[in-house]
Short mmCIF file of C-alpha atoms in Angstrom, two decimals:
data_model
loop_
_atom_site.label_atom_id
_atom_site.label_comp_id
_atom_site.label_asym_id
_atom_site.label_seq_id
_atom_site.Cartn_x
_atom_site.Cartn_y
_atom_site.Cartn_z
CA MET H 1 228.47 128.85 194.39
CA ALA H 2 227.35 131.63 196.89
CA PRO H 3 229.95 132.45 199.60
CA ALA H 4 229.24 131.02 203.14
CA SER H 5 228.14 134.54 204.65
CA PHE H 6 225.34 134.90 202.07
CA THR H 7 224.02 131.50 203.27
CA PRO H 8 221.40 131.31 206.11
CA SER H 9 222.74 130.02 209.31
CA GLU H 10 219.74 127.44 209.75
CA ILE H 11 217.01 125.99 207.47
CA SER H 12 213.91 123.94 208.31
CA GLY H 13 215.45 123.11 211.68
CA TYR H 14 218.92 122.26 210.45
CA ARG H 15 222.12 124.27 211.13
CA ILE H 16 224.37 124.66 208.12
CA LEU H 17 227.85 124.23 208.46
CA PRO H 18 229.89 125.18 205.28
CA LEU H 19 232.89 123.01 204.30
CA SER H 20 235.82 124.06 202.32
CA LEU H 21 236.98 121.58 199.29
CA LEU H 22 240.27 122.01 198.18
CA PRO H 23 241.19 122.17 194.48
CA LEU H 24 242.29 118.76 192.94
CA PRO H 25 244.68 118.02 190.06
CA SER H 26 241.74 117.02 187.79
CA TYR H 27 239.50 120.01 189.05
CA PRO H 28 241.88 122.79 190.08
CA VAL H 29 238.86 124.95 191.60
CA SER H 30 238.11 125.21 195.16
CA ALA H 31 234.25 124.81 196.32
CA THR H 32 231.98 124.87 199.25
CA HIS H 33 230.02 121.80 200.42
CA TYR H 34 227.18 122.50 202.74
CA LEU H 35 226.50 119.92 205.93
CA TYR H 36 223.28 120.27 207.65
CA LEU H 37 223.02 119.02 211.32
CA ARG H 38 220.18 118.79 213.79
CA PRO H 39 219.53 116.63 217.03
CA HIS H 40 218.60 113.20 216.15
CA GLU H 41 214.77 112.50 216.48
CA PRO H 42 214.40 108.88 215.00
CA LYS H 43 210.83 107.76 214.66
CA LEU H 44 211.52 104.68 217.17
CA PRO H 45 212.94 106.23 220.25
CA SER H 46 216.51 104.83 221.17
CA PRO H 47 218.75 105.17 224.21
CA THR H 48 221.26 107.12 222.36
CA ALA H 49 219.09 109.54 220.43
CA VAL H 50 219.25 112.29 223.17
CA ARG H 51 222.92 112.62 222.51
CA SER H 52 223.31 112.02 218.99
CA LEU H 53 223.68 114.59 215.94
CA PHE H 54 221.94 113.79 212.49
CA LEU H 55 223.93 114.58 209.53
CA VAL H 56 222.45 115.52 205.95
CA ASN H 57 224.39 115.66 202.81
CA VAL H 58 227.57 114.06 203.84
CA PRO H 59 230.25 113.95 201.26
CA PHE H 60 230.77 110.73 199.26
CA ASP H 61 234.21 110.15 200.64
CA ALA H 62 233.32 110.66 204.11
CA THR H 63 234.81 108.21 206.65
CA GLU H 64 234.85 107.95 210.22
CA LEU H 65 238.00 109.81 210.44
CA HIS H 66 236.67 112.64 208.56
CA ILE H 67 233.81 113.16 210.79
CA LYS H 68 235.98 112.98 213.92
CA ASN H 69 238.81 115.23 212.67
CA LEU H 70 235.97 117.65 211.65
CA PHE H 71 234.49 117.57 215.19
CA SER H 72 237.50 117.16 217.45
CA VAL H 73 240.31 118.99 215.66
CA GLN H 74 238.63 121.77 213.50
CA ILE H 75 235.67 122.55 215.56
CA GLY H 76 237.10 121.98 218.96
CA LEU H 77 235.67 119.05 220.89
CA PRO H 78 238.12 117.16 222.97
CA GLN H 79 239.26 114.07 221.56
CA GLY H 80 237.57 110.77 222.55
CA ARG H 81 233.88 112.22 222.86
CA ILE H 82 232.49 110.54 219.70
CA GLU H 83 231.11 107.17 220.63
CA GLU H 84 229.90 105.86 217.16
CA ILE H 85 229.36 107.04 213.75
CA GLN H 86 226.54 105.50 211.88
CA PHE H 87 226.31 105.94 207.98
CA ALA H 88 223.27 105.16 206.16
CA GLY H 89 223.00 102.02 204.28
CA GLY H 90 226.14 100.63 206.20
CA LYS H 91 226.43 96.90 206.69
CA ARG H 92 225.35 95.14 209.85
CA THR H 93 227.59 92.48 210.96
CA VAL H 94 225.84 89.38 212.91
CA ARG H 95 228.04 88.47 216.13
CA LYS H 96 229.60 85.00 216.29
CA THR H 97 228.40 84.38 219.61
CA GLU H 98 224.88 84.96 219.17
CA ASP H 99 222.73 82.23 220.82
CA VAL H 100 220.51 80.79 218.12
CA ALA H 101 218.87 78.28 220.42
CA ALA H 102 217.61 81.19 222.86
CA LYS H 103 216.16 83.11 220.01
CA PRO H 104 214.03 80.73 217.95
CA ASP H 105 212.95 82.06 214.47
CA ASN H 106 209.24 82.50 214.44
CA ARG H 107 208.74 84.41 211.06
CA LYS H 108 205.73 83.04 208.91
CA GLN H 109 207.17 81.11 205.81
CA GLY H 110 205.08 80.25 202.80
CA LYS H 111 204.87 76.92 201.00
CA LYS H 112 208.13 77.53 199.30
CA ARG H 113 211.09 77.94 201.40
CA LYS H 114 214.77 78.59 200.55
CA ARG H 115 217.10 76.67 202.88
CA GLY H 116 219.00 79.91 203.65
CA HIS H 117 216.09 81.57 205.40
CA GLU H 118 215.62 78.56 208.01
CA ILE H 119 218.26 79.60 210.39
CA GLY H 120 217.96 83.25 210.30
CA ALA H 121 220.03 86.29 209.27
CA ILE H 122 223.51 84.65 208.42
CA GLU H 123 224.64 86.78 205.44
CA GLU H 124 227.63 88.08 207.18
CA PHE H 125 229.09 86.92 210.69
CA GLU H 126 231.66 89.06 212.51
CA GLY H 127 235.10 87.91 211.55
CA THR H 128 233.80 85.82 208.56
CA ALA H 129 233.51 88.21 205.63
CA LEU H 130 235.35 87.57 202.52
CA PRO H 131 238.63 89.78 201.84
CA ALA H 132 237.66 93.19 200.71
CA VAL H 133 238.61 94.27 197.24
CA TRP H 134 238.24 98.08 197.81
CA ASP H 135 240.54 99.75 200.19
CA ARG H 136 237.99 102.26 201.48
CA GLU H 137 234.26 102.65 200.97
CA LEU H 138 232.63 105.45 199.04
CA ARG H 139 229.18 106.56 199.49
CA ARG H 140 226.36 108.04 197.61
CA ASP H 141 226.64 112.09 197.54
CA GLY H 142 224.15 113.67 199.93
CA LEU H 143 224.00 110.61 202.42
CA THR H 144 222.92 110.74 205.86
CA ALA H 145 224.71 109.91 209.18
CA VAL H 146 224.09 109.74 212.83
CA VAL H 147 227.01 110.90 215.17
CA VAL H 148 226.51 109.27 218.73
CA PHE H 149 228.58 111.04 221.39
CA VAL H 150 229.55 109.89 224.93
CA ASP H 151 227.16 112.36 226.58
CA ARG H 152 224.77 114.90 225.86
CA PRO H 153 227.07 117.79 226.78
CA SER H 154 229.50 116.85 224.11
CA MET H 155 226.62 116.95 221.34
CA ASP H 156 225.42 120.24 222.77
CA ALA H 157 229.02 121.80 222.35
CA VAL H 158 229.38 120.72 218.87
CA TYR H 159 225.90 122.03 218.03
CA LYS H 160 226.67 125.38 219.37
CA ALA H 161 230.07 125.45 217.96
CA VAL H 162 228.61 125.13 214.37
CA THR H 163 227.26 128.86 214.79
CA LYS H 164 230.54 130.06 216.08
CA VAL H 165 232.56 128.57 213.46
CA ARG H 166 230.21 130.45 210.89
CA LYS H 167 230.70 133.63 212.58
CA GLY H 168 234.23 133.32 213.54
CA GLY H 169 236.32 132.90 210.50
CA PRO H 170 236.60 130.52 207.34
CA ALA H 171 235.07 127.54 206.79
CA PRO H 172 236.64 124.31 207.85
CA ILE H 173 238.71 122.27 205.22
CA TRP H 174 237.13 118.94 204.58
CA GLY H 175 239.72 116.15 205.14
CA GLU H 176 242.30 118.30 206.93
CA GLY H 177 244.41 116.14 209.38
CA SER H 178 243.67 112.85 207.38
CA GLU H 179 246.31 113.20 204.99
CA GLY H 180 248.17 109.84 204.68
CA LYS H 181 245.89 108.08 207.14
CA ILE H 182 243.27 106.80 204.71
CA PRO H 183 243.72 105.37 201.22
CA SER H 184 244.14 107.72 198.37
CA LEU H 185 241.49 108.22 195.67
CA GLY H 186 242.00 108.39 191.94
CA SER H 187 244.18 106.00 189.95
CA ALA H 188 245.65 104.73 193.04
CA ARG H 189 242.37 103.43 194.16
CA TYR H 190 241.96 101.39 191.14
CA ILE H 191 245.34 99.93 190.98
CA ASN H 192 244.99 98.84 194.51
CA HIS H 193 241.61 97.41 193.69
CA HIS H 194 242.92 95.26 190.93
CA ARG H 195 245.44 94.00 193.37
CA LEU H 196 242.66 93.18 195.95
CA ARG H 197 240.61 91.17 193.60
CA TYR H 198 243.07 88.25 193.95
CA PRO H 199 243.67 87.81 197.49
CA ASP H 200 245.96 85.42 199.19
CA ARG H 201 244.69 81.84 198.93
CA HIS H 202 245.20 81.03 202.56
CA GLN H 203 243.46 84.06 203.70
CA LEU H 204 240.26 83.34 201.42
CA LEU H 205 240.47 79.66 202.69
CA GLN H 206 240.41 80.82 206.01
CA SER H 207 237.64 83.22 205.75
CA VAL H 208 235.45 80.42 204.01
CA ASN H 209 236.24 77.73 206.61
CA THR H 210 235.45 79.96 209.47
CA TYR H 211 232.17 80.92 207.94
CA MET H 212 231.21 77.49 207.30
CA ASN H 213 231.97 76.45 210.80
CA GLU H 214 229.88 79.19 212.07
CA TYR H 215 226.99 78.12 209.83
CA ALA H 216 227.27 74.52 210.98
CA ALA H 217 227.05 75.71 214.31
CA ARG H 218 224.03 77.70 213.74
CA GLU H 219 222.49 74.89 212.07
CA ALA H 220 223.15 72.41 214.82
CA ALA H 221 221.83 74.82 217.45
CA GLN H 222 218.53 74.89 215.46
CA VAL H 223 218.31 71.42 215.09
CA ARG H 224 218.56 70.88 218.94
CA LEU H 225 215.94 73.71 219.57
CA GLN H 226 213.71 71.87 217.11
CA ALA H 227 214.23 68.47 219.10
CA ARG H 228 213.22 70.01 222.33
CA GLN H 229 210.35 71.55 220.80
CA ARG H 230 209.24 68.24 219.65
CA GLN H 231 209.25 66.66 223.21
CA VAL H 232 208.22 69.58 225.38
CA PRO H 233 204.39 70.48 225.25
CA ASP H 234 203.61 74.27 225.49
CA ASP H 235 201.32 76.01 228.11
CA GLU H 236 198.31 74.49 226.36
CA GLY H 237 199.62 71.12 226.18
CA PHE H 238 200.22 70.70 222.45
CA ILE H 239 203.37 69.44 220.99
CA THR H 240 205.14 71.72 218.37
CA VAL H 241 205.58 69.68 214.92
CA THR H 242 208.76 70.56 213.30
CA LYS H 243 211.04 69.50 210.46
CA GLY H 244 212.75 66.09 210.95
CA GLY H 245 209.71 63.75 212.19
CA ARG H 246 207.83 63.43 215.42
CA ASN H 247 209.62 62.08 218.47
CA GLY H 248 207.79 61.31 221.65
CA PRO H 249 208.86 61.66 225.31
CA ALA H 250 212.06 59.70 225.89
CA ARG H 251 210.39 57.61 228.88
CA HIS H 252 207.12 55.77 229.44
CA GLU H 253 206.72 57.79 232.68
CA ALA H 254 206.99 61.01 231.04
CA ALA H 255 204.24 60.01 228.51
CA GLN H 256 202.06 59.34 231.50
CA ASP H 257 202.79 62.43 233.15
CA LEU H 258 201.86 64.45 230.20
CA ALA H 259 198.49 62.42 229.80
CA ILE H 260 197.64 63.28 233.26
CA LYS H 261 198.57 66.92 232.97
CA GLN H 262 196.39 67.25 229.76
CA LYS H 263 193.33 65.56 231.45
CA GLN H 264 193.73 68.05 234.42
CA ARG H 265 193.61 70.84 232.01
CA GLN H 266 190.52 69.47 230.38
CA LYS H 267 188.58 69.35 233.79
CA GLY H 268 185.58 71.49 233.71
CA LEU H 269 185.38 71.86 230.14
CA GLU H 270 183.36 68.75 229.22
CA ASP H 271 180.09 70.86 229.06
CA PHE H 272 181.38 74.07 227.87
CA TYR H 273 179.81 73.98 224.34
CA ARG H 274 176.25 73.06 223.56
CA PHE H 275 176.97 70.52 221.29
CA GLN H 276 179.10 68.59 224.08
CA HIS H 277 175.88 68.85 226.25
CA ARG H 278 174.14 67.00 223.47
CA GLU H 279 176.53 64.39 222.86
CA LYS H 280 176.56 63.64 226.46
CA LYS H 281 172.99 63.05 226.76
CA LYS H 282 172.94 60.72 223.51
CA ALA H 283 175.72 58.84 225.05
CA LYS H 284 173.96 58.32 228.37
CA ALA H 285 170.80 57.38 226.55
CA ALA H 286 172.70 54.70 224.45
CA ASP H 287 174.32 53.38 227.57
CA LEU H 288 170.80 52.98 229.34
CA MET H 289 169.68 51.30 226.15
CA ARG H 290 172.63 48.92 226.02
CA LYS H 291 171.99 48.05 229.79
CA PHE H 292 168.11 47.30 229.31
CA GLU H 293 168.76 45.11 226.33
CA LYS H 294 171.38 43.26 228.12
CA ASP H 295 168.85 42.72 231.06
CA LYS H 296 166.20 41.61 228.70
CA GLU H 297 168.70 39.10 227.40
CA LYS H 298 169.31 37.77 231.06
CA VAL H 299 165.70 37.35 231.69
CA ARG H 300 165.14 35.38 228.55
CA LYS H 301 167.93 32.89 229.55
CA MET H 302 166.58 32.48 232.97
CA LYS H 303 163.18 31.58 231.88
CA GLU H 304 164.75 29.00 229.36
CA ARG H 305 166.82 27.42 232.03
CA ARG H 306 163.80 27.03 234.56
CA GLY H 307 161.43 25.83 231.96
CA THR H 308 157.82 26.58 231.42
CA PHE H 309 155.89 26.50 234.93
CA LYS H 310 152.74 24.17 234.87
CA PRO H 311 150.61 24.27 237.96
CA GLU H 312 149.02 20.82 239.20
#
């Protein structure tokens, strides 16, 4: 691999930071890994984008401790200036306190629905995940990451320091300062993995119970939300038909109030369409015809009671 001095300092808007990889017992040869950085410019703007760096070609064994040591200890950023590190493909944990009733699920669903999708995204709640079977996460080589700093000056300081590191001396050693703070790789990783595959029964039971309690709470909240939707009309006066049957208003007075409101909303809309005007004329003519036939019948009965008039 070419030395760092022969590599460009920037390519396609990315600044290049060479990292020195120490030799391993299984591969006793030193190497250089290149990390690419630029200010984060997401397609959808976010409040933290202006103080974030976008990293490309992140090493497969990267952890938050690796990135923090690289920027804080080896490059010279003061401690505590990194707020968050987001690795591509990282799991998103759903908070337990999230209010389901306040955020109804309005996603369109087909005829065939799975029960797991009726309550929303509940794949993994905070604090309810099953016990891990690996002591640390390994990532696909060449992955991306976003480093969020506490402010814009901290991000600018790191971005400028990358150029100074290239000009001022040897490349930073990847993983320096994290020895003994993260689980080891190699055979020790797989020995530990075999042990973690059989978690403690009490720990496993507690995790499952916590998850099921959270699931039941969310399901009950969804049922309460649907019950309210079946009783409260929307802005147009319609009642939402939801799963679980139709339940009318709880009191007769409430039903009468709803009927009055519905009539008030429909005032002025009787002759809005042409067919309504025609139907109204037909109904009026039919009503006149009924009154005429009724009056004829009255006259006939009056004549029968009086009899036929015979002059003397």
